[in-house]
PDB file of C-alpha atoms in Angstrom:
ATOM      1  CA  UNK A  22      61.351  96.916 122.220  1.00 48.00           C
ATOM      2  CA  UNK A  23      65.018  96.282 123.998  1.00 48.00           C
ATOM      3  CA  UNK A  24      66.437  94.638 120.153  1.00 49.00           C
ATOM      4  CA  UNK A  25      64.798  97.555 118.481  1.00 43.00           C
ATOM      5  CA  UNK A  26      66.733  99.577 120.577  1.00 45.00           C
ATOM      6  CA  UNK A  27      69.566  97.635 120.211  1.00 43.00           C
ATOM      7  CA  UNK A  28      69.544  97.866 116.412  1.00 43.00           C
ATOM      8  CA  UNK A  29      68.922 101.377 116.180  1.00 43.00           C
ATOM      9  CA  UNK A  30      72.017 101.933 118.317  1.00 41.00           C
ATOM     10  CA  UNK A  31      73.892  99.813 116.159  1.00 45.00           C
ATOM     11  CA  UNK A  32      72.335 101.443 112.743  1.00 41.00           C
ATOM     12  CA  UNK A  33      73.602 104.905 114.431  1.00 40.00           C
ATOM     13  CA  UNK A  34      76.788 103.202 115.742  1.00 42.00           C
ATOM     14  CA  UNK A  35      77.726 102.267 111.803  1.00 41.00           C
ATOM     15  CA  UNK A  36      76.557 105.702 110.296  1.00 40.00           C
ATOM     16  CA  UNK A  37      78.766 107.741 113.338  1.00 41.00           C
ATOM     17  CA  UNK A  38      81.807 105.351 111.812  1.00 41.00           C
ATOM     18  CA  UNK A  39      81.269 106.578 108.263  1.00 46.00           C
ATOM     19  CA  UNK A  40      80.388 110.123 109.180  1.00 50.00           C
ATOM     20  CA  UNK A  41      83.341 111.050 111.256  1.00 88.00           C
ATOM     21  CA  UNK A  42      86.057 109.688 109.012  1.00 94.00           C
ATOM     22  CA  UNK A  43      86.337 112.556 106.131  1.00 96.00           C
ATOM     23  CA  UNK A  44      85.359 111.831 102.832  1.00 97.00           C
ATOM     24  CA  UNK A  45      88.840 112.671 101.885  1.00 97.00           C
ATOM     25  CA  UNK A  46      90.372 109.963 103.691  1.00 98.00           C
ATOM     26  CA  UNK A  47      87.470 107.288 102.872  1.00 97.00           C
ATOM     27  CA  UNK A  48      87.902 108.169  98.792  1.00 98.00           C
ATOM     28  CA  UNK A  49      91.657 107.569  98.692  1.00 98.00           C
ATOM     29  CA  UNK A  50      90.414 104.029  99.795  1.00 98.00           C
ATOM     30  CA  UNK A  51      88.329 103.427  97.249  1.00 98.00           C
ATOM     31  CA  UNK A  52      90.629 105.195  95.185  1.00 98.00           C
ATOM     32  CA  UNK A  53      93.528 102.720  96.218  1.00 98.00           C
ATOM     33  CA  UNK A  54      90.804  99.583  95.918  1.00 98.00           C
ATOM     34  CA  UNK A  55      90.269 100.811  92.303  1.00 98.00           C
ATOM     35  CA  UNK A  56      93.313 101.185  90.749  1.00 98.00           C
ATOM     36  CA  UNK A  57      94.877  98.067  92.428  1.00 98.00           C
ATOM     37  CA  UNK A  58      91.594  95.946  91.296  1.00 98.00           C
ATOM     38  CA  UNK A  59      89.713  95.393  93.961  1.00 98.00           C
ATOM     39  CA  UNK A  60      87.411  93.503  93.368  1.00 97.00           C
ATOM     40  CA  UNK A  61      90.250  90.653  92.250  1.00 98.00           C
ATOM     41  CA  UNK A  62      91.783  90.565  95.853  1.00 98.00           C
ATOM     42  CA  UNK A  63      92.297  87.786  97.923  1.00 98.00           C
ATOM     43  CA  UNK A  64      90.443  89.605 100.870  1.00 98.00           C
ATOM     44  CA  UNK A  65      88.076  92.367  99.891  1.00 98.00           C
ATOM     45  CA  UNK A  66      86.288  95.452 101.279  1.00 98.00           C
ATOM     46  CA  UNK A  67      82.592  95.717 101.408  1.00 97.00           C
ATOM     47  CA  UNK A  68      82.517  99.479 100.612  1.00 95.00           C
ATOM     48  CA  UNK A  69      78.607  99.801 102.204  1.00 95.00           C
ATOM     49  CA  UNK A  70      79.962  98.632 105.500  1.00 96.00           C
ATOM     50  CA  UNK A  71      81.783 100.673 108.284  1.00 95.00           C
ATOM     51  CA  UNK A  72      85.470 101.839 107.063  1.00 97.00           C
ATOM     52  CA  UNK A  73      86.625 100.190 110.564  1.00 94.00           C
ATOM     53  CA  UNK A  74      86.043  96.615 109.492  1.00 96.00           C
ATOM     54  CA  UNK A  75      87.551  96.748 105.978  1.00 98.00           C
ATOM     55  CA  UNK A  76      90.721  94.393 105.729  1.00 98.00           C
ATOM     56  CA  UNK A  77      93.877  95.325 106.928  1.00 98.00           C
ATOM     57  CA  UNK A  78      92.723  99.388 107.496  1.00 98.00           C
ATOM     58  CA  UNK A  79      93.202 100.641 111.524  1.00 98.00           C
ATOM     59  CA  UNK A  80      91.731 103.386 112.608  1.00 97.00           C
ATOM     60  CA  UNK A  81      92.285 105.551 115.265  1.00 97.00           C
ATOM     61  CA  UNK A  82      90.273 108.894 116.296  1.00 96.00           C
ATOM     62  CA  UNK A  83      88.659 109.096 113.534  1.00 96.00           C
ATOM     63  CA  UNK A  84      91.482 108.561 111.029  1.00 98.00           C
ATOM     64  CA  UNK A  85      93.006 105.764 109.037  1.00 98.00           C
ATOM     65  CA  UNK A  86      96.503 105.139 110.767  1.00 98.00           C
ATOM     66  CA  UNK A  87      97.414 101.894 109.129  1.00 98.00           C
ATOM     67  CA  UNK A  88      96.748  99.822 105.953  1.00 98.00           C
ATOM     68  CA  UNK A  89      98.555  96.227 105.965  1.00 98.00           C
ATOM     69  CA  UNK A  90      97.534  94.356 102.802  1.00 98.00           C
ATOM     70  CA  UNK A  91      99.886  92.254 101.850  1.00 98.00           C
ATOM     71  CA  UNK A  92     100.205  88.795 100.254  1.00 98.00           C
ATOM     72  CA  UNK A  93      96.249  89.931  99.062  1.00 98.00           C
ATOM     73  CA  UNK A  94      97.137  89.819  95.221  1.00 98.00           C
ATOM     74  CA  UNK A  95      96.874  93.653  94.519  1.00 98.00           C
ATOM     75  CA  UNK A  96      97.448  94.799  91.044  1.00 98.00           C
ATOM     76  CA  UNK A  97      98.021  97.887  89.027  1.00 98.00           C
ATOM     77  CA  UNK A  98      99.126 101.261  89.876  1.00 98.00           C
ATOM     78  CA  UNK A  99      99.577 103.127  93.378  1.00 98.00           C
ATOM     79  CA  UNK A 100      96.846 106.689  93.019  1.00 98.00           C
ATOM     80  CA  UNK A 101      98.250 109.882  94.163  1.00 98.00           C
ATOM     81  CA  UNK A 102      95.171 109.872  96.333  1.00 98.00           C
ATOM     82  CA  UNK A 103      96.932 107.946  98.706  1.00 98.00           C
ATOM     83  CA  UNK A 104      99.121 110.967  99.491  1.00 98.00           C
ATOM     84  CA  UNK A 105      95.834 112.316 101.613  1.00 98.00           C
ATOM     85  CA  UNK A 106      96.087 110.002 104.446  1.00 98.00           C
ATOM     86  CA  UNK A 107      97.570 112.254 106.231  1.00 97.00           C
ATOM     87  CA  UNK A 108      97.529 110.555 109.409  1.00 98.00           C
ATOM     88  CA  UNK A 109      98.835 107.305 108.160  1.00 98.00           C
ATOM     89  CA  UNK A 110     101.874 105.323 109.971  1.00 98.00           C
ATOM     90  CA  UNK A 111     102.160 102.187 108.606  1.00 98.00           C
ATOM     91  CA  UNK A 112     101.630 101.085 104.873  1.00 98.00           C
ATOM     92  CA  UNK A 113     102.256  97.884 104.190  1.00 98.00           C
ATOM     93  CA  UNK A 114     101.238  96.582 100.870  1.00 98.00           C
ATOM     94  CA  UNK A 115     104.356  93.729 100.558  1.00 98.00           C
ATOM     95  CA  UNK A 116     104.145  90.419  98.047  1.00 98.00           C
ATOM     96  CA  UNK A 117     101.590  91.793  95.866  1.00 98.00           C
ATOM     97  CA  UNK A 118     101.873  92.828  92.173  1.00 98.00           C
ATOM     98  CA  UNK A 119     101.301  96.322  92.613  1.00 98.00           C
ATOM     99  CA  UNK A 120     103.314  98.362  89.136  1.00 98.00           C
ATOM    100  CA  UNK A 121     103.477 101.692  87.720  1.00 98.00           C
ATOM    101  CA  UNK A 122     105.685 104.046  89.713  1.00 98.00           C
ATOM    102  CA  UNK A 123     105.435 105.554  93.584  1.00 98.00           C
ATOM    103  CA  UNK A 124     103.073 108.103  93.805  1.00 98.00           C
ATOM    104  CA  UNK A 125     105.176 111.602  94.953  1.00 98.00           C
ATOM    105  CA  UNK A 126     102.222 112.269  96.864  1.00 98.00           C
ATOM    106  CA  UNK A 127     103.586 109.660  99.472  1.00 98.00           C
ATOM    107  CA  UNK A 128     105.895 112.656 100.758  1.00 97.00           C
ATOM    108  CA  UNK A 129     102.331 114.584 102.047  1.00 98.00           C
ATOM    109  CA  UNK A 130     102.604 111.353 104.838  1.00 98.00           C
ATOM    110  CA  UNK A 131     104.171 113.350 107.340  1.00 98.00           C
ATOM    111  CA  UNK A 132     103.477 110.907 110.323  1.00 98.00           C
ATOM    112  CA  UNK A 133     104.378 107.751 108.275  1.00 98.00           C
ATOM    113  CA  UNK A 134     106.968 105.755 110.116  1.00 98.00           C
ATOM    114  CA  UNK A 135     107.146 102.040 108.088  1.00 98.00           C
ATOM    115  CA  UNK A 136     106.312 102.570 104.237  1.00 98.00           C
ATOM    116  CA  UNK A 137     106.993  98.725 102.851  1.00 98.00           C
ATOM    117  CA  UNK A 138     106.460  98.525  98.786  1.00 98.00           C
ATOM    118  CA  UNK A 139     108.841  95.228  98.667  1.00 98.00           C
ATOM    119  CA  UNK A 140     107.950  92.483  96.090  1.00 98.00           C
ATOM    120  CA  UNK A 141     106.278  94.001  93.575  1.00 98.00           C
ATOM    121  CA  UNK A 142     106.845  95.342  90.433  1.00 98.00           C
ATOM    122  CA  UNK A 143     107.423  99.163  91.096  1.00 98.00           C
ATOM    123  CA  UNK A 144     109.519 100.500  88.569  1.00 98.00           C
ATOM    124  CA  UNK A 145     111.044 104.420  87.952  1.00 98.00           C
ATOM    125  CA  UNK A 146     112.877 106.243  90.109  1.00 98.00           C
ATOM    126  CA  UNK A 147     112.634 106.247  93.643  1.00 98.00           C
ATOM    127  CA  UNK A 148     110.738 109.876  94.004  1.00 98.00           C
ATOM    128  CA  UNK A 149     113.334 112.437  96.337  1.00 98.00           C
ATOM    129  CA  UNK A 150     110.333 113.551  97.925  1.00 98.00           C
ATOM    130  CA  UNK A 151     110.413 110.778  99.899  1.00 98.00           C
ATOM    131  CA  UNK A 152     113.132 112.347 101.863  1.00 98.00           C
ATOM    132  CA  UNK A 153     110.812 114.599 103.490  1.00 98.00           C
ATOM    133  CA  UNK A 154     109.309 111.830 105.556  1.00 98.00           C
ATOM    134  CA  UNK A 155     111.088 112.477 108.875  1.00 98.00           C
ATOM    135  CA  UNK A 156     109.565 110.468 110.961  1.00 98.00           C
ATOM    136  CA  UNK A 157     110.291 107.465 108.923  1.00 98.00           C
ATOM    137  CA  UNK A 158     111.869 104.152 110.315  1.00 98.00           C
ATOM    138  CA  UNK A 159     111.619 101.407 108.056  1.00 98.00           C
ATOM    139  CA  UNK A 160     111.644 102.289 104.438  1.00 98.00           C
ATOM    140  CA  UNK A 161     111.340  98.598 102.281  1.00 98.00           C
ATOM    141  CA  UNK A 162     111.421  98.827  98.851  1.00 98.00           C
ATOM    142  CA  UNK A 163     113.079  95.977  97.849  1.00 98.00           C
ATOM    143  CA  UNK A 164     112.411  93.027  94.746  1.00 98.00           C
ATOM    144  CA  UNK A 165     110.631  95.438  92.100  1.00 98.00           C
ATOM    145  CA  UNK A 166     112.297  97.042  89.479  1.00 98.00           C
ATOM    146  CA  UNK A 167     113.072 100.721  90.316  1.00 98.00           C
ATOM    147  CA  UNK A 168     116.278 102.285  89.162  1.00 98.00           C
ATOM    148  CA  UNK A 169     118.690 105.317  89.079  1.00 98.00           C
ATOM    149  CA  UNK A 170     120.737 106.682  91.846  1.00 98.00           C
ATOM    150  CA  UNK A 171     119.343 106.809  96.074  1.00 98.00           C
ATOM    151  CA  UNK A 172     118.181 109.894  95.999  1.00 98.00           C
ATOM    152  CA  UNK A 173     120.643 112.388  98.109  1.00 97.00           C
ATOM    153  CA  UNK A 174     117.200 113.506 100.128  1.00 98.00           C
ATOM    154  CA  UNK A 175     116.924 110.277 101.830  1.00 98.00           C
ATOM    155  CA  UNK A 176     120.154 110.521 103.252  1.00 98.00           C
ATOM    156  CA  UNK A 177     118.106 113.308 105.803  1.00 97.00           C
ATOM    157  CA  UNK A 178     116.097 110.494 106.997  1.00 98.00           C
ATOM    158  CA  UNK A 179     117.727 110.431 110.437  1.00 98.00           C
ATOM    159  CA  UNK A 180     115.262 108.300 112.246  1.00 98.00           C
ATOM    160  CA  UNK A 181     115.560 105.516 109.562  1.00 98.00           C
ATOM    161  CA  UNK A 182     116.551 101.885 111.478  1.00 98.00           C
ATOM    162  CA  UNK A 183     115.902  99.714 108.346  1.00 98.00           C
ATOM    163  CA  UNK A 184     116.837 100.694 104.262  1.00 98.00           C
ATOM    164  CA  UNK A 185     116.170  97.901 102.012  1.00 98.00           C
ATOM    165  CA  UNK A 186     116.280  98.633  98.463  1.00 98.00           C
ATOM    166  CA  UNK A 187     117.920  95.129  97.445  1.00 98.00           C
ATOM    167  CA  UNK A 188     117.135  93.409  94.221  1.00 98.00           C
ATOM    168  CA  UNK A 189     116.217  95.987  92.043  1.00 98.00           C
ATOM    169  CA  UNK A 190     118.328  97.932  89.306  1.00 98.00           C
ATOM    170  CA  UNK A 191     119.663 100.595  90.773  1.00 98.00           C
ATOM    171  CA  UNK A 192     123.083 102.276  90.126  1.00 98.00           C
ATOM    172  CA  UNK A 193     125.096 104.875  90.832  1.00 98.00           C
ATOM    173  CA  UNK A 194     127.530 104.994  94.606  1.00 98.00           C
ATOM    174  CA  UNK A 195     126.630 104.671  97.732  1.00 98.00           C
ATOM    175  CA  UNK A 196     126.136 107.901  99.126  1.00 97.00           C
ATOM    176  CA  UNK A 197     129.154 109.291 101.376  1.00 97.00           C
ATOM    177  CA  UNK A 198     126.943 111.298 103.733  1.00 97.00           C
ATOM    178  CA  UNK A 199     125.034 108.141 104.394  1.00 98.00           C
ATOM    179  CA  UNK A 200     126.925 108.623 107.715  1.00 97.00           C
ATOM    180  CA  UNK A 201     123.897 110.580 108.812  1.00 98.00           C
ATOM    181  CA  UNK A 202     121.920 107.989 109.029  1.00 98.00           C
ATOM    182  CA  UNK A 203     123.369 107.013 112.799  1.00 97.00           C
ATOM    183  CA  UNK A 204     120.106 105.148 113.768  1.00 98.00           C
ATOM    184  CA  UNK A 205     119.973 102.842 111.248  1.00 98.00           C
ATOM    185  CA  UNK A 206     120.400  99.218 112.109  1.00 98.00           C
ATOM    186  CA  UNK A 207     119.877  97.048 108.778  1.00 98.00           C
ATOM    187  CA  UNK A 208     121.041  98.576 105.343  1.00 98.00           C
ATOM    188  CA  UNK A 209     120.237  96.135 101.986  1.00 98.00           C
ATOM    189  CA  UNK A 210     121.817  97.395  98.746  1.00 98.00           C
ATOM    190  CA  UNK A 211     122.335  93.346  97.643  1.00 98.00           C
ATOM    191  CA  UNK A 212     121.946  92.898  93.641  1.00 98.00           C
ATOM    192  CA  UNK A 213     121.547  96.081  91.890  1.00 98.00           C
ATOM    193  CA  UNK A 214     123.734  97.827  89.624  1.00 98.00           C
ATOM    194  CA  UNK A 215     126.092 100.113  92.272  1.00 98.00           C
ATOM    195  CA  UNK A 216     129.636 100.859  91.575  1.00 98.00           C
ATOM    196  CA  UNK A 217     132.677 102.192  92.845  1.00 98.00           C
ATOM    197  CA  UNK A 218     134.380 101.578  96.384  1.00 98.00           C
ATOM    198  CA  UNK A 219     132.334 100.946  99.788  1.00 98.00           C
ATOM    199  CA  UNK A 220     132.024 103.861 101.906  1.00 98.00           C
ATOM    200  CA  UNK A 221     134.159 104.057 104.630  1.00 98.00           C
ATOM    201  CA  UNK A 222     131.511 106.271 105.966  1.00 98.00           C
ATOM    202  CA  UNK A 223     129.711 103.512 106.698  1.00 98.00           C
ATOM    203  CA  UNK A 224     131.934 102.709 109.486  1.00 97.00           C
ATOM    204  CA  UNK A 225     130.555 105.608 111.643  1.00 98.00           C
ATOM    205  CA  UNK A 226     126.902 103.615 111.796  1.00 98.00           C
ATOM    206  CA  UNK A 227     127.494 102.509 115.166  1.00 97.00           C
ATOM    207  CA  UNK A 228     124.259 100.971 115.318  1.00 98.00           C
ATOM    208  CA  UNK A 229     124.571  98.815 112.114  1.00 98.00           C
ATOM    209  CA  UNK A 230     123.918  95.255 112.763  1.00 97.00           C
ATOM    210  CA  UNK A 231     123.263  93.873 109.209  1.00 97.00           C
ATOM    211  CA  UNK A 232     125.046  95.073 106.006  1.00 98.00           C
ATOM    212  CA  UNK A 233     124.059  93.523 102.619  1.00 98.00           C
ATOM    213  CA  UNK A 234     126.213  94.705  99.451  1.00 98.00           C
ATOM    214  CA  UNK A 235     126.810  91.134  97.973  1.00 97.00           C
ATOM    215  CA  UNK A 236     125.784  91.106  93.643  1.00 97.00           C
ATOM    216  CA  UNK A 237     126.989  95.021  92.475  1.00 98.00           C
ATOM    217  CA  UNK A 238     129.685  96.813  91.002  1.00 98.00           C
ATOM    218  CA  UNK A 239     131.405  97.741  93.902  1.00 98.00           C
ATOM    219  CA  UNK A 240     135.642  98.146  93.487  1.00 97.00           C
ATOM    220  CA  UNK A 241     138.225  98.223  95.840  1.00 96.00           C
ATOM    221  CA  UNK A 242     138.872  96.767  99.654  1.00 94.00           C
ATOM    222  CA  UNK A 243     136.470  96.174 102.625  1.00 94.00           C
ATOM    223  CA  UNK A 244     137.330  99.562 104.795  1.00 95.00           C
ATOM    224  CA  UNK A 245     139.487  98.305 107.912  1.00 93.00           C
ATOM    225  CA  UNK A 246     137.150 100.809 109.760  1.00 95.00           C
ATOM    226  CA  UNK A 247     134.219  98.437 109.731  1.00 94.00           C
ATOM    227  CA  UNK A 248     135.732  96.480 112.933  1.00 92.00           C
ATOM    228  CA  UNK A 249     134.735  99.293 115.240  1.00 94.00           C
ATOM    229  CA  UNK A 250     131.069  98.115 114.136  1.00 96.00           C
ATOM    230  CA  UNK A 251     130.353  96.119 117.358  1.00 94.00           C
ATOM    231  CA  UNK A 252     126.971  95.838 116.686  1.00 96.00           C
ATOM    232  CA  UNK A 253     127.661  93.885 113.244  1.00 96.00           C
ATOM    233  CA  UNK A 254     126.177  90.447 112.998  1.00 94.00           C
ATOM    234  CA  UNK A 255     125.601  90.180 109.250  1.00 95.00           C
ATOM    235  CA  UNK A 256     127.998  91.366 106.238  1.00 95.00           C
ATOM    236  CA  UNK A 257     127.619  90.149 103.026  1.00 96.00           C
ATOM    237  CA  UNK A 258     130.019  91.792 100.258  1.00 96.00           C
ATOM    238  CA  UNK A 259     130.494  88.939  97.918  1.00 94.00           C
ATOM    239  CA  UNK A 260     130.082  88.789  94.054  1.00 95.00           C
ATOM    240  CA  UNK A 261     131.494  92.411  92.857  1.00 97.00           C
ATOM    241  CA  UNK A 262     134.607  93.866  91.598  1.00 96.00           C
ATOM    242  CA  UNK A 263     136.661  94.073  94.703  1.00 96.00           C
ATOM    243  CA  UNK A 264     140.611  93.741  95.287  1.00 94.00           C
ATOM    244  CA  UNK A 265     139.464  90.200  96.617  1.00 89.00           C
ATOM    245  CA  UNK A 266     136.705  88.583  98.111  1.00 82.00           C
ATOM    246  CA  UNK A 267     135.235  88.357 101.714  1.00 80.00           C
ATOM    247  CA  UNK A 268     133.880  85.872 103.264  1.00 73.00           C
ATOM    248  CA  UNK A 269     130.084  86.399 104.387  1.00 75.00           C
ATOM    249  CA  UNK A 270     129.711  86.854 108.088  1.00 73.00           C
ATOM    250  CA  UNK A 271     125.869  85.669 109.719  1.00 69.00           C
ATOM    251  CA  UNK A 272     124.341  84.468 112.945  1.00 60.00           C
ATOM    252  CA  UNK A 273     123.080  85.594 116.426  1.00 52.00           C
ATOM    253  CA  UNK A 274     126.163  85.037 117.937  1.00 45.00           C
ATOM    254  CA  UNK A 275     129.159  85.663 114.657  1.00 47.00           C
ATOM    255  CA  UNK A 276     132.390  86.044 115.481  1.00 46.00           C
ATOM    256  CA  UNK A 277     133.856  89.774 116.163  1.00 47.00           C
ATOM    257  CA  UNK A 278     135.925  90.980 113.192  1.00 49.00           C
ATOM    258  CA  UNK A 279     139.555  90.779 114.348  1.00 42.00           C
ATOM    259  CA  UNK A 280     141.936  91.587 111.735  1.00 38.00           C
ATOM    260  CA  UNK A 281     141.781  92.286 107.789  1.00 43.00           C
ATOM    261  CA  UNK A 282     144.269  89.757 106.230  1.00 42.00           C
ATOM    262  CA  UNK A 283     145.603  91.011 102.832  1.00 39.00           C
ATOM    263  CA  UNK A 284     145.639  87.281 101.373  1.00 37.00           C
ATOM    264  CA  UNK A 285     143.207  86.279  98.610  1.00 34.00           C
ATOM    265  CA  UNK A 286     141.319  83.133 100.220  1.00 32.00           C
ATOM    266  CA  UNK A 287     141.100  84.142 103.675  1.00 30.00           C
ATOM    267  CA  UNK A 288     140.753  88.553 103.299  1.00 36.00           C
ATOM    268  CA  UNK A 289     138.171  88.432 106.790  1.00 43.00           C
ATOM    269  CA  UNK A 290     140.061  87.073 108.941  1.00 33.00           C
ATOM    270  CA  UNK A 291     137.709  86.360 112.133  1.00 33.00           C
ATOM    271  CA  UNK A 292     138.055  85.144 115.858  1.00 31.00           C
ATOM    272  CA  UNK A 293     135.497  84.001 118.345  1.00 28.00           C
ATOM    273  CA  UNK A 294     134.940  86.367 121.103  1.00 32.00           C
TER     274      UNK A 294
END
């Protein structure tokens, strides 16, 4: 009598999981399992079973609040579907072979703070309507193929700590008013397409502890303003069009940047603190 018990609170334990997470949410799973082939993943979901124990999906009250997938061989095209998770805060779907273009509907992810699309094979624009994520910390976008210009919008994304675009083909300048940025702490531009000079602008991110512009377009000098960045532990400038080349600066514990000297073999000229 006690195990029949038992499984009928379990039976009712599994239908309360389904029931309470809206039908909404649960079809822009399936919706996402679908169009990314499912049923080829490394990992899949058992769509009869409880929501709660498909791979990589976290759910909290009710809601899906996470999806981490990656390295689980997804392929084909993001849905706009996935634009009605509204509660989500983390999508991860990194090293997989996702294509096709981001979904606009991502903007609808109002409490998103990490959105990581890296190594794929995204291509298009990068949609402006990103730019009304606010709460948005880590934006990763890097190895696919998107191109055009950084949209101006995400330069309102003032809780952002980490923009990686590297490796893709994107062109255009860096944006001036990327100065409003003043949380972020790692910015990766590396091997795209960008041109004109480095923005002294950049000097004002106080917080700034990696900068990655090495393999552009980029012209003219390293800004003299970049030794008030304290924080700085990475800078890699090298392979563009500049007056002359810098050397690359990494490690936990780099030198501080001293002095600029105008010569062409030694231009960052650095002393241990």
């Amino acid at each position: 009598m006690k195990i029949l018990k038992l499984i009928a609170i379990c039976l009712l334990t599994s239908a309360y999981s389904f029931a309470n997470i809206s039908s909404t949410e649960k079809d822009a799973l399936i919706a996402l399992y679908n169009s990314t082939n499912g049923d080829q993943w490394n990992t899949k979901w058992n769509l009869n079973e409880a929501i709660s124990s498909w791979y990589g999906v976290t759910v909290e009250e009710n809601h899906i609040v996470e999806i981490n997938l990656p390295f689980n061989n997804l392929q084909g095209a993001l849905p706009q579907e996935i634009g009605n998770l509204n509660s989500l805060r983390k999508l991860n779907l990194g090293f997989n072979k996702v294509s096709g273009t981001i979904p606009t509907s991502l903007s609808n992810l109002k409490e998103l703070v990490s959105l990581e699309l890296f190594m794929n094979a995204l291509e298009g624009e990068i949609p402006s309507e990103l730019g009304s994520l606010k709460k948005l910390e880590s934006l990763k976008l890097y190895s696919n193929k998107l191109s055009g210009e950084i949209p101006s919008s995400l330069m309102s994304l003032t809780n952002l700590k980490e923009l990686l675009l590297g490796s893709n083909f994107l062109t255009g300048t860096i944006p001036n008013d990327i100065y409003a940025l003043s949380k972020l702490e790692k910015l990766s531009l590396m091997d795209n397409q960008f041109e004109g000079e480095i923005p002294v602008e950049i000097a004002q991110l106080t917080n700034l502890e990696e900068l990655l512009l090495s393999s552009n377009n980029l012209t003219g000098d390293l800004p003299i303003e970049f030794m008030s960045l304290t924080k700085l532990t990475t800078i890699m400038v090298s392979d563009n069009n500049l007056n002359q080349e810098y050397i690359s600066v990494s490690g936990k514990n780099p030198p501080g940047i001293k002095t600029i000297n105008p010569t062409a073999t030694a231009v960052l000229d650095i002393e241990k603190e």
